[in-house]
mmCIF file of the N, C-alpha and C atoms, coordinates in Angstrom:
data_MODEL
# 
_entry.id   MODEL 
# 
loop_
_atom_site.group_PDB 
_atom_site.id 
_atom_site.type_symbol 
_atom_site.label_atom_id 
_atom_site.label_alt_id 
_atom_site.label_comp_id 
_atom_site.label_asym_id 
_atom_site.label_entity_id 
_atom_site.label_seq_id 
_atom_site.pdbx_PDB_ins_code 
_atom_site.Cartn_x 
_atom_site.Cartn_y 
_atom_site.Cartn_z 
_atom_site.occupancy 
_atom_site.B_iso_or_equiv 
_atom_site.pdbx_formal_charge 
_atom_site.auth_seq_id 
_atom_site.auth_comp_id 
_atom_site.auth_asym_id 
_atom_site.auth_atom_id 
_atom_site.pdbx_PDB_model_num 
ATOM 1   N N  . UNK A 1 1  ? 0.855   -1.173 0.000   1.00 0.00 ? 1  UNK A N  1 
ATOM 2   C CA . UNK A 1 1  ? 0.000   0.000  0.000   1.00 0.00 ? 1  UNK A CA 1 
ATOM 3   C C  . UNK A 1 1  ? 0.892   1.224  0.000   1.00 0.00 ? 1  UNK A C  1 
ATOM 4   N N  . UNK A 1 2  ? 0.818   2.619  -0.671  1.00 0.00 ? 2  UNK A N  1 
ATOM 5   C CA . UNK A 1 2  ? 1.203   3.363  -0.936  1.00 0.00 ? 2  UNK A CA 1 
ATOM 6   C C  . UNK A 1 2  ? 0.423   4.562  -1.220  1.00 0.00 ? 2  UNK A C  1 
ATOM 7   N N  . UNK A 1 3  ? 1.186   5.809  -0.636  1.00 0.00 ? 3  UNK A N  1 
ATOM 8   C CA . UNK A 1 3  ? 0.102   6.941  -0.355  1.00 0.00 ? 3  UNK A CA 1 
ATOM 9   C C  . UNK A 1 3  ? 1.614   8.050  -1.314  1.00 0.00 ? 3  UNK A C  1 
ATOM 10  N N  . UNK A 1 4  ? 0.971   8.267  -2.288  1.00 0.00 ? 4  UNK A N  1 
ATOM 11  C CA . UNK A 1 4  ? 1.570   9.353  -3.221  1.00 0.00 ? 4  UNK A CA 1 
ATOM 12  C C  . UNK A 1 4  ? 1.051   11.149 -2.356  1.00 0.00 ? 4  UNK A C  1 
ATOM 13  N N  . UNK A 1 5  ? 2.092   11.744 -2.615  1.00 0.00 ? 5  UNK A N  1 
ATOM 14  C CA . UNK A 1 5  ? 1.295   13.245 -2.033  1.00 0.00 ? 5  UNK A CA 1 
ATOM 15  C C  . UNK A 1 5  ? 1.359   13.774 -3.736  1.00 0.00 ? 5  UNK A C  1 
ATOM 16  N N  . UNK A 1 6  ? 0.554   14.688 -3.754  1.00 0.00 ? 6  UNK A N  1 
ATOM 17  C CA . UNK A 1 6  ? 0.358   15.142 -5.088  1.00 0.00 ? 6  UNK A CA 1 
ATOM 18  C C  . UNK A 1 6  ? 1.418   15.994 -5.315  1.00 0.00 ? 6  UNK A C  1 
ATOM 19  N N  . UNK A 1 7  ? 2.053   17.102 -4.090  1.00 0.00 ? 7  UNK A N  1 
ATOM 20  C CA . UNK A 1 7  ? 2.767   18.306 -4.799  1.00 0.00 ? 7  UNK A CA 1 
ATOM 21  C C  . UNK A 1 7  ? 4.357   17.462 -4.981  1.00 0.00 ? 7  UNK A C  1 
ATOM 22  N N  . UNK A 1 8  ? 4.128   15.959 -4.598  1.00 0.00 ? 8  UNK A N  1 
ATOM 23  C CA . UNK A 1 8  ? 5.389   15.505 -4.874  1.00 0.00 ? 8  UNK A CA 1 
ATOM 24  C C  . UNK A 1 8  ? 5.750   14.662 -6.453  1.00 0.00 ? 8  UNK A C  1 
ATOM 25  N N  . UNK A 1 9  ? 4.542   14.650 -6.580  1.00 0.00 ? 9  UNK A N  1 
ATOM 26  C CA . UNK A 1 9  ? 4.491   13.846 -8.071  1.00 0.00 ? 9  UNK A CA 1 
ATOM 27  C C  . UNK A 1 9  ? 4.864   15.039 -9.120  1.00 0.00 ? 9  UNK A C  1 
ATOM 28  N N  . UNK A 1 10 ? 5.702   13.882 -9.970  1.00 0.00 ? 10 UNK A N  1 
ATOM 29  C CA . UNK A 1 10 ? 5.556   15.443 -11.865 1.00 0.00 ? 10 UNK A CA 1 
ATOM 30  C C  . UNK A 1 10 ? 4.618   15.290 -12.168 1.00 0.00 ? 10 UNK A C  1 
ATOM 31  N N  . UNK A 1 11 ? 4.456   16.626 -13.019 1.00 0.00 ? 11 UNK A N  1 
ATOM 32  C CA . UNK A 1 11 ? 3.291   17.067 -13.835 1.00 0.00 ? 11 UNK A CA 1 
ATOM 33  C C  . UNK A 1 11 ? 2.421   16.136 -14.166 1.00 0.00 ? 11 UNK A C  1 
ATOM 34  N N  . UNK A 1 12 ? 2.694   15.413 -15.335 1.00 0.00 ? 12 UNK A N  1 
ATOM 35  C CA . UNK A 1 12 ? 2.166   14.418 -15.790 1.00 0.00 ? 12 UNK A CA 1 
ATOM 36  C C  . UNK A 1 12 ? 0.991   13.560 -14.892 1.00 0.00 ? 12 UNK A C  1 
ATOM 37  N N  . UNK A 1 13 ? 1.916   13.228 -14.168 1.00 0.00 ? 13 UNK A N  1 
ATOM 38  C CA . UNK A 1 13 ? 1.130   11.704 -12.863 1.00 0.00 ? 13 UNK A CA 1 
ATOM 39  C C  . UNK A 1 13 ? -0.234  13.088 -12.115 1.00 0.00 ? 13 UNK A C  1 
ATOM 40  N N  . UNK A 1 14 ? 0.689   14.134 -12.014 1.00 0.00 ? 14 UNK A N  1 
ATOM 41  C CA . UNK A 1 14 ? -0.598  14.677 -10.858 1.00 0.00 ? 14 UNK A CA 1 
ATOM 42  C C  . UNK A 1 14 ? -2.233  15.340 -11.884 1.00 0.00 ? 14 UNK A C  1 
ATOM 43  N N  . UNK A 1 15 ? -1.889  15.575 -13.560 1.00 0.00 ? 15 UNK A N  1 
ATOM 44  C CA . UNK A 1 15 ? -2.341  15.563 -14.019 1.00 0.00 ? 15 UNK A CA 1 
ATOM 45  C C  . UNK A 1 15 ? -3.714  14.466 -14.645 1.00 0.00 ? 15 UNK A C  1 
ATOM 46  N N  . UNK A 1 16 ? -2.845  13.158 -14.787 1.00 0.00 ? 16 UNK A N  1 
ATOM 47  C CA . UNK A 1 16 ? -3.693  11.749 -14.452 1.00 0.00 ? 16 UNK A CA 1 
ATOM 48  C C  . UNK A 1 16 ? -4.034  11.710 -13.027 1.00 0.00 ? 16 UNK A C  1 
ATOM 49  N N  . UNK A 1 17 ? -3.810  12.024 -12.325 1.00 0.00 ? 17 UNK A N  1 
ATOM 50  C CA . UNK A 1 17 ? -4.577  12.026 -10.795 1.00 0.00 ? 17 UNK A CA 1 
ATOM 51  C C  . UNK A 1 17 ? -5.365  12.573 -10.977 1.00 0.00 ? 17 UNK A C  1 
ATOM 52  N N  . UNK A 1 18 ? -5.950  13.860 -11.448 1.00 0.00 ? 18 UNK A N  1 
ATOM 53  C CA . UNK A 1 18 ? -6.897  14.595 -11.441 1.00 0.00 ? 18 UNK A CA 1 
ATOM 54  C C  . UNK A 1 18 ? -7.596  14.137 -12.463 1.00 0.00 ? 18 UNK A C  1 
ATOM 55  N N  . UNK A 1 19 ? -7.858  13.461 -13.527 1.00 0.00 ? 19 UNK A N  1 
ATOM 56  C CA . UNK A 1 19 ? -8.716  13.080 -14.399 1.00 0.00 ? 19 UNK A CA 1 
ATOM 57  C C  . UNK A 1 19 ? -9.595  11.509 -13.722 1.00 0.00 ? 19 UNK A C  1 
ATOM 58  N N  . UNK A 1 20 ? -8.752  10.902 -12.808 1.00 0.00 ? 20 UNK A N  1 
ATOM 59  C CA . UNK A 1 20 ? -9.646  9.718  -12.137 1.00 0.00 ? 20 UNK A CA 1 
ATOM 60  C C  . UNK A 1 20 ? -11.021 10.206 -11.421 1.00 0.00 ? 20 UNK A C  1 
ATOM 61  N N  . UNK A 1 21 ? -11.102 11.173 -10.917 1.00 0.00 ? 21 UNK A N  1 
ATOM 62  C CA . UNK A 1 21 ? -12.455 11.780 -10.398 1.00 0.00 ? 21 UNK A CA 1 
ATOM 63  C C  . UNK A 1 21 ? -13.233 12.353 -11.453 1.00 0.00 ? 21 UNK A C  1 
ATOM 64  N N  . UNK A 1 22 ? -12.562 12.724 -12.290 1.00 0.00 ? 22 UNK A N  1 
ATOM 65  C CA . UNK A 1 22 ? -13.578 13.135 -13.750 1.00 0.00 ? 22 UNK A CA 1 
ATOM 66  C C  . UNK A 1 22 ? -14.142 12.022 -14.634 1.00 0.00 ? 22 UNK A C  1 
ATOM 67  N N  . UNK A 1 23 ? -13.388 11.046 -14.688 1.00 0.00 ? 23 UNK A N  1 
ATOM 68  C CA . UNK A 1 23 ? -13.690 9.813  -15.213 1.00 0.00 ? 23 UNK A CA 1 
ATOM 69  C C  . UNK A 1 23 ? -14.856 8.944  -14.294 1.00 0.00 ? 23 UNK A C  1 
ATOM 70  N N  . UNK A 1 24 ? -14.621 8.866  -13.331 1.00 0.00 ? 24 UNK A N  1 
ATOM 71  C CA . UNK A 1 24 ? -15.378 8.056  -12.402 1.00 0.00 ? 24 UNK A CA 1 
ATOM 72  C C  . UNK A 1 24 ? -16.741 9.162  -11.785 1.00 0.00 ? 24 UNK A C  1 
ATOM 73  N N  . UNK A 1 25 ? -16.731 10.568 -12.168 1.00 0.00 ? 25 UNK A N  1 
ATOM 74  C CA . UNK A 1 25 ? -17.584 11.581 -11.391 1.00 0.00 ? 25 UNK A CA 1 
ATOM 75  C C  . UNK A 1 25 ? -17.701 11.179 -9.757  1.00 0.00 ? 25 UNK A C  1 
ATOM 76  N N  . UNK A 1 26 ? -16.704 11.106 -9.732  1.00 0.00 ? 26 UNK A N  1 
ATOM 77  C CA . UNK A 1 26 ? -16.596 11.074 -8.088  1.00 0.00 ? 26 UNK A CA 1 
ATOM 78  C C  . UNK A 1 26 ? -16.383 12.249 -7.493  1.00 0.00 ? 26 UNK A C  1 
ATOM 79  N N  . UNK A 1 27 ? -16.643 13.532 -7.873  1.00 0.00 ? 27 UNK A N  1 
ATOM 80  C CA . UNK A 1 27 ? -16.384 14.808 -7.725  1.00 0.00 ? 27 UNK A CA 1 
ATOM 81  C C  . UNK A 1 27 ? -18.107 15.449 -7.714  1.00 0.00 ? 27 UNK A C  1 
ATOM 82  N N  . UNK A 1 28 ? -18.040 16.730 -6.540  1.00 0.00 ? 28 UNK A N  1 
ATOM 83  C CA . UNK A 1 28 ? -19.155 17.058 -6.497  1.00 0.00 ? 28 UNK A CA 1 
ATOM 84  C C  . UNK A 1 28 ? -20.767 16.422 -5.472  1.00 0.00 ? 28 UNK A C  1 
ATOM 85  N N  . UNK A 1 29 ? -20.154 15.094 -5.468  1.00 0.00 ? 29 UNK A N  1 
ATOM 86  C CA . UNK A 1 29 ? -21.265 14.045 -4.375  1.00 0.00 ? 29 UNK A CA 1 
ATOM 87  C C  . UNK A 1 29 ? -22.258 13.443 -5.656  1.00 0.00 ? 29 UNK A C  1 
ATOM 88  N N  . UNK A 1 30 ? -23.246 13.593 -4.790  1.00 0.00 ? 30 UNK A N  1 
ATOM 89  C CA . UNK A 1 30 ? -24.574 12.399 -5.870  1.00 0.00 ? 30 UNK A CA 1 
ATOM 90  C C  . UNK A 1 30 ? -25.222 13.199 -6.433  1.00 0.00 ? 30 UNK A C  1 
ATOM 91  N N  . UNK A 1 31 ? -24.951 14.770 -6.893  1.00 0.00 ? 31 UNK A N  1 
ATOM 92  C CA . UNK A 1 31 ? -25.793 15.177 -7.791  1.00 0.00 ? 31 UNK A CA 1 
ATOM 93  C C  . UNK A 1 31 ? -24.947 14.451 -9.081  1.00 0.00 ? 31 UNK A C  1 
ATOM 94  N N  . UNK A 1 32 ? -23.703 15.091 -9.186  1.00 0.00 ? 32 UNK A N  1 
ATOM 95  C CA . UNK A 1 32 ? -22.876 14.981 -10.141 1.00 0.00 ? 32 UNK A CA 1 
ATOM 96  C C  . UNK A 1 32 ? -22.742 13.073 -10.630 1.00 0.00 ? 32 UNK A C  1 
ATOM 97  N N  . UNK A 1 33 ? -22.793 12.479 -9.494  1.00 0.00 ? 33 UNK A N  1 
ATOM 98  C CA . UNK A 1 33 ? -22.589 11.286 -9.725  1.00 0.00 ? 33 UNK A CA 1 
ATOM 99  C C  . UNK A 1 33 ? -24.477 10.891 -10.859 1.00 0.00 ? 33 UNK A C  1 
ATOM 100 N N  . UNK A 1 34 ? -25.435 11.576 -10.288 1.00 0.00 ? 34 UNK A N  1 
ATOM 101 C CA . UNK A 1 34 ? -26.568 11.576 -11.201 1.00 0.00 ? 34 UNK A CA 1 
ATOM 102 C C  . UNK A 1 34 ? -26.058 11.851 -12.623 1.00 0.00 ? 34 UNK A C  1 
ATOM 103 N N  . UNK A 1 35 ? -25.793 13.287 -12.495 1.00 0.00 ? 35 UNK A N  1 
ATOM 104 C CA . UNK A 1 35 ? -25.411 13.661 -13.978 1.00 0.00 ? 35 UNK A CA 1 
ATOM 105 C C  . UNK A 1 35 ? -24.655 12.753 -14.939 1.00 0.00 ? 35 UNK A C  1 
ATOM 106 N N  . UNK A 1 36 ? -23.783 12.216 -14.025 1.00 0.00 ? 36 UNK A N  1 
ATOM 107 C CA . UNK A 1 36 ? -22.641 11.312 -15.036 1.00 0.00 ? 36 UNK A CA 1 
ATOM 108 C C  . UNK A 1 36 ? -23.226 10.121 -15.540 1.00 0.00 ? 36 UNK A C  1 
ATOM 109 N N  . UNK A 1 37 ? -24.263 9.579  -14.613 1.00 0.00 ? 37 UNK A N  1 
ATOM 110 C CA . UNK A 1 37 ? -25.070 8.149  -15.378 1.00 0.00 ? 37 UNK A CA 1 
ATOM 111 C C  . UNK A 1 37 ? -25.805 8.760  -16.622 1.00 0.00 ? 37 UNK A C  1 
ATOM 112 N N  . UNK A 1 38 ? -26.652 9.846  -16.409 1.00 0.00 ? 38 UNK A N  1 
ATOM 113 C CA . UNK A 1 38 ? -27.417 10.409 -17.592 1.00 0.00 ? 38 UNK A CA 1 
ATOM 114 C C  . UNK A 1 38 ? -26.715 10.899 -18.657 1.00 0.00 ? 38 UNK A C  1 
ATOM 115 N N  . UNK A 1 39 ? -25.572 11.097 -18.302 1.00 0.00 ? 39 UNK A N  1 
ATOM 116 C CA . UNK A 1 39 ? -24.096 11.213 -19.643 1.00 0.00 ? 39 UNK A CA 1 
ATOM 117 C C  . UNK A 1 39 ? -23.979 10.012 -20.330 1.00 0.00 ? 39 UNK A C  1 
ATOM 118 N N  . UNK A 1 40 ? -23.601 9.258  -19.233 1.00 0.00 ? 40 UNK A N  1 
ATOM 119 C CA . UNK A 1 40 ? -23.585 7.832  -19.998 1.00 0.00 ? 40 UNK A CA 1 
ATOM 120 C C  . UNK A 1 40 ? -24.491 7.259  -20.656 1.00 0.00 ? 40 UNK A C  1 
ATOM 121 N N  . UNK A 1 41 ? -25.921 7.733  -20.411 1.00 0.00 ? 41 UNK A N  1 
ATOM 122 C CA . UNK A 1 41 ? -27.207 6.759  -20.715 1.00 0.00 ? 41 UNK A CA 1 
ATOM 123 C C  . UNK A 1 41 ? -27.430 7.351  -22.137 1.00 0.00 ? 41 UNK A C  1 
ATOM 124 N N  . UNK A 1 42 ? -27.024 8.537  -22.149 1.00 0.00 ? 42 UNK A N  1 
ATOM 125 C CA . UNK A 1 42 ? -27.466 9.401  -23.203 1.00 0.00 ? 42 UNK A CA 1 
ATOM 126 C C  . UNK A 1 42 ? -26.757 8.633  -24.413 1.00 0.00 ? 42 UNK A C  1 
ATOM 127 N N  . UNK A 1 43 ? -25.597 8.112  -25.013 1.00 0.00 ? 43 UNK A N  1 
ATOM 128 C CA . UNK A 1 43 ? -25.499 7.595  -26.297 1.00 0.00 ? 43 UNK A CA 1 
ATOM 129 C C  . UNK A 1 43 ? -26.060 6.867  -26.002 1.00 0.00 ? 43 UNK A C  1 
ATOM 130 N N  . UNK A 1 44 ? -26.734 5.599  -25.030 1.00 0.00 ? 44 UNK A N  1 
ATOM 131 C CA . UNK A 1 44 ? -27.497 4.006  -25.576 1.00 0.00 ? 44 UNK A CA 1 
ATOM 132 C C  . UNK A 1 44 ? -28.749 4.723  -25.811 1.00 0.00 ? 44 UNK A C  1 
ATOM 133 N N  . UNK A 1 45 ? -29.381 5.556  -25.532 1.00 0.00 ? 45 UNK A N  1 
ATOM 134 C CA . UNK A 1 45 ? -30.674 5.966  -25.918 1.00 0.00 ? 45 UNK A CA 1 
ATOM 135 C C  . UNK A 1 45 ? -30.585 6.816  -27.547 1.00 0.00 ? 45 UNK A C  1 
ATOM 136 N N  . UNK A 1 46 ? -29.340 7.711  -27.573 1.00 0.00 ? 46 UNK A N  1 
ATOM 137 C CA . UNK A 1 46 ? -29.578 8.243  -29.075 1.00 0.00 ? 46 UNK A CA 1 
ATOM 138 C C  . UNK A 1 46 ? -29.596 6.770  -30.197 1.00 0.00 ? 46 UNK A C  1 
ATOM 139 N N  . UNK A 1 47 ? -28.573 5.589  -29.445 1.00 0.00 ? 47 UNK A N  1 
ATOM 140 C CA . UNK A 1 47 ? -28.424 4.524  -30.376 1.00 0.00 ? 47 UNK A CA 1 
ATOM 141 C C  . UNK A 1 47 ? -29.494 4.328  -31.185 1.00 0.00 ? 47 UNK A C  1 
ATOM 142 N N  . UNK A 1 48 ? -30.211 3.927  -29.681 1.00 0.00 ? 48 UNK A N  1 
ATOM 143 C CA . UNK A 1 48 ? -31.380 3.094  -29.807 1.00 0.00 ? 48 UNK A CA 1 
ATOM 144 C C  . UNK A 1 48 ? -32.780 4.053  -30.530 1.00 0.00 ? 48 UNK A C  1 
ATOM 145 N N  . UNK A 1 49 ? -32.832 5.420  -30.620 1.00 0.00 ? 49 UNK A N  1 
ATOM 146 C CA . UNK A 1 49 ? -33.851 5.973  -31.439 1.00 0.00 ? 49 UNK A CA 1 
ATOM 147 C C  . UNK A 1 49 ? -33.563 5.946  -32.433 1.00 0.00 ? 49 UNK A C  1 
ATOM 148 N N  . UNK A 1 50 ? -32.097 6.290  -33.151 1.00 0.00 ? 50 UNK A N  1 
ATOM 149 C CA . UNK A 1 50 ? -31.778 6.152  -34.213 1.00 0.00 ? 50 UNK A CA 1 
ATOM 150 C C  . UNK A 1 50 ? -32.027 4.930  -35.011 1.00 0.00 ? 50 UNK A C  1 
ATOM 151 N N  . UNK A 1 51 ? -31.302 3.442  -34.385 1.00 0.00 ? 51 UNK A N  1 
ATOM 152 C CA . UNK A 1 51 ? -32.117 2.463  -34.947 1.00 0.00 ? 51 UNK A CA 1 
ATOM 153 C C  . UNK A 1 51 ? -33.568 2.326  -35.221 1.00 0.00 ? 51 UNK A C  1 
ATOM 154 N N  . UNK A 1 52 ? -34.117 2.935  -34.460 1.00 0.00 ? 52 UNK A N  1 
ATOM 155 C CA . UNK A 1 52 ? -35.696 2.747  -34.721 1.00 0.00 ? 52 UNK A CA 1 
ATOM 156 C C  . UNK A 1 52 ? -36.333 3.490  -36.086 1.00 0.00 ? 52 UNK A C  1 
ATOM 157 N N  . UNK A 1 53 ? -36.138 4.671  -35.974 1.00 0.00 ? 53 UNK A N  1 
ATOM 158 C CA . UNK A 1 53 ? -35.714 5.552  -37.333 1.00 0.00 ? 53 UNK A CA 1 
ATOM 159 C C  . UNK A 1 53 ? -35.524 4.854  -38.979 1.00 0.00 ? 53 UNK A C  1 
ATOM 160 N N  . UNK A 1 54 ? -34.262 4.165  -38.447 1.00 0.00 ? 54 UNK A N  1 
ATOM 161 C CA . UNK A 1 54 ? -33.476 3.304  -39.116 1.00 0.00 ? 54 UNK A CA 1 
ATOM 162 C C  . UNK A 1 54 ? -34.931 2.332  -39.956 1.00 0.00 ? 54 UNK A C  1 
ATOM 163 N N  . UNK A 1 55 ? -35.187 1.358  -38.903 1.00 0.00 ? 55 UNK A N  1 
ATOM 164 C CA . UNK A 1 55 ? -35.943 0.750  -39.175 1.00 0.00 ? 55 UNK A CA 1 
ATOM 165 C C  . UNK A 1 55 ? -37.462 1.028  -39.985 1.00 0.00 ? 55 UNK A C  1 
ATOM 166 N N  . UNK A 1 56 ? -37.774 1.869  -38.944 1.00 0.00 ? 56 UNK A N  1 
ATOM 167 C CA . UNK A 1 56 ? -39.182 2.345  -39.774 1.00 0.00 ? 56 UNK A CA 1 
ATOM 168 C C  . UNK A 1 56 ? -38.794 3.244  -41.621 1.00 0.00 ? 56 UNK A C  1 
ATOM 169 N N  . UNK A 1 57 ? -37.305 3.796  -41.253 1.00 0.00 ? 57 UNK A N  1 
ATOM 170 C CA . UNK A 1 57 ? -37.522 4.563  -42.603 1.00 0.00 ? 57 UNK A CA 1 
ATOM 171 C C  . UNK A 1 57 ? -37.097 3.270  -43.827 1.00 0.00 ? 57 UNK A C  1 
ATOM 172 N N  . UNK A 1 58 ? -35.934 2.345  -43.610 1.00 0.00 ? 58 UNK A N  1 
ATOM 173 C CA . UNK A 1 58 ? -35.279 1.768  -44.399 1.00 0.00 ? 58 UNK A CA 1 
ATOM 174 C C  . UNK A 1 58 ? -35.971 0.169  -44.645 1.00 0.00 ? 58 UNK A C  1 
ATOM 175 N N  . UNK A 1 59 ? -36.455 -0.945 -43.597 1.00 0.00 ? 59 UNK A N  1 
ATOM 176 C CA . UNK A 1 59 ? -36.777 -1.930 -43.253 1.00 0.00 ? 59 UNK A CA 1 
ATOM 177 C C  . UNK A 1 59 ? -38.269 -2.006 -43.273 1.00 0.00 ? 59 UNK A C  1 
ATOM 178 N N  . UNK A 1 60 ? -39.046 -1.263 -42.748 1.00 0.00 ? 60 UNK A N  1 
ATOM 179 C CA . UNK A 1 60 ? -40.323 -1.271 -42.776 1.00 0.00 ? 60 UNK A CA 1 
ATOM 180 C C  . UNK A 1 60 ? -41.418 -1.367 -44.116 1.00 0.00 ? 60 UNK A C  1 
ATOM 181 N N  . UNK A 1 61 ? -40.580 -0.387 -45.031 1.00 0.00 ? 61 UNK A N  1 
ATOM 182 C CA . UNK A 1 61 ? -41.597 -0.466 -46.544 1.00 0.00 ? 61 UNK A CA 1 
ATOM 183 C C  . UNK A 1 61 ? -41.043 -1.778 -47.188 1.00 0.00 ? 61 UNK A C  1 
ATOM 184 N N  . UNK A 1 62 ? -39.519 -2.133 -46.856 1.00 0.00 ? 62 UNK A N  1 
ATOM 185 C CA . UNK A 1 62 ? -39.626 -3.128 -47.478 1.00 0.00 ? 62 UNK A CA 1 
ATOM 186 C C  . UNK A 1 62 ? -40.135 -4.381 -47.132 1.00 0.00 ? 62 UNK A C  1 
ATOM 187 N N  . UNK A 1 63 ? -40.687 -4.645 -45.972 1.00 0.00 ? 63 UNK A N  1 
ATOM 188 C CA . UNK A 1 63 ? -41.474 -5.051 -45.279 1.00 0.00 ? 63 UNK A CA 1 
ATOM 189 C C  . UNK A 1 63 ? -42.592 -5.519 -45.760 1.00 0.00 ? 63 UNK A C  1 
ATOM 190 N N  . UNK A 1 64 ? -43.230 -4.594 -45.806 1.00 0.00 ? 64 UNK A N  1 
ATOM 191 C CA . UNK A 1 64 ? -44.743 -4.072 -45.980 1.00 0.00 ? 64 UNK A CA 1 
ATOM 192 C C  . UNK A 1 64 ? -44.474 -4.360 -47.919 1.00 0.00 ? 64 UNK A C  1 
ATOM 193 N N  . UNK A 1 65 ? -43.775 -3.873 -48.119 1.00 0.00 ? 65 UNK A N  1 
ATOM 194 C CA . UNK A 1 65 ? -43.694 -4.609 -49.847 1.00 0.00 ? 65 UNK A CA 1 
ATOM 195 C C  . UNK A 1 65 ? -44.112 -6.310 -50.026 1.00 0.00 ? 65 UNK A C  1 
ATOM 196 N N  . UNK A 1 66 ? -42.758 -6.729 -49.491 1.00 0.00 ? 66 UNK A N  1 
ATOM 197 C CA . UNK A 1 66 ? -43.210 -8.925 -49.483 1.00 0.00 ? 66 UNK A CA 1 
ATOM 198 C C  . UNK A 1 66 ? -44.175 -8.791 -48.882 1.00 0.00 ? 66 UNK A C  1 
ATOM 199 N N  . UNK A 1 67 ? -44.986 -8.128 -47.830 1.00 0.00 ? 67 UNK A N  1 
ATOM 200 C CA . UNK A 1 67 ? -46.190 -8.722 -47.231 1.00 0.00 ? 67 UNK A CA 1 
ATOM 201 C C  . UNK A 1 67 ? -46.906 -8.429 -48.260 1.00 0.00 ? 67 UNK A C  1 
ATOM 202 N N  . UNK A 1 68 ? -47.222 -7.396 -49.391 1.00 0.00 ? 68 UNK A N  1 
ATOM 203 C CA . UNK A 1 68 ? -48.432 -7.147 -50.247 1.00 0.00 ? 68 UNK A CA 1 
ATOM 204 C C  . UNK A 1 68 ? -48.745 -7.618 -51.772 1.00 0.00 ? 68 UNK A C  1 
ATOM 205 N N  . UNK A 1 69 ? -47.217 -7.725 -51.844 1.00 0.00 ? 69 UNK A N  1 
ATOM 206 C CA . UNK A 1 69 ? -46.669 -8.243 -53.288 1.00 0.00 ? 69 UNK A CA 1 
ATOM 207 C C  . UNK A 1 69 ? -45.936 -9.392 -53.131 1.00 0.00 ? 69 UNK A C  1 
# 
């Protein structure tokens, strides 16, 4: 086990030190920790409308074509 002090580290390392709380939103408490799931959630939901989109504009008539013809 090992306890780094920050003003003793170079640039670099204390720089990656400070991005682990931005990465993880461990900064701020549980609002921020809210915000960061709804960051995250936000591309599987654009995915997932877009496929739908997808579907109804590209998949669907042709669809609806073999079912009529």
């Amino acid at each position: 086990l090992r306890i780094d002090r920050p003003s003793e580290l170079p640039r670099g390392a204390r720089v990656l030190e400070m991005m682990n709380p931005l990465h993880l939103g461990t900064f701020g408490g549980v609002v921020t920790r809210g915000l960061w799931f709804v960051f995250g959630i936000v591309p599987l939901v654009l995915f997932a409308t877009a496929l739908v989109m997808w579907w109804n504009r590209v998949l669907a008539p042709r669809v609806r074509r073999r079912m009529v013809g």
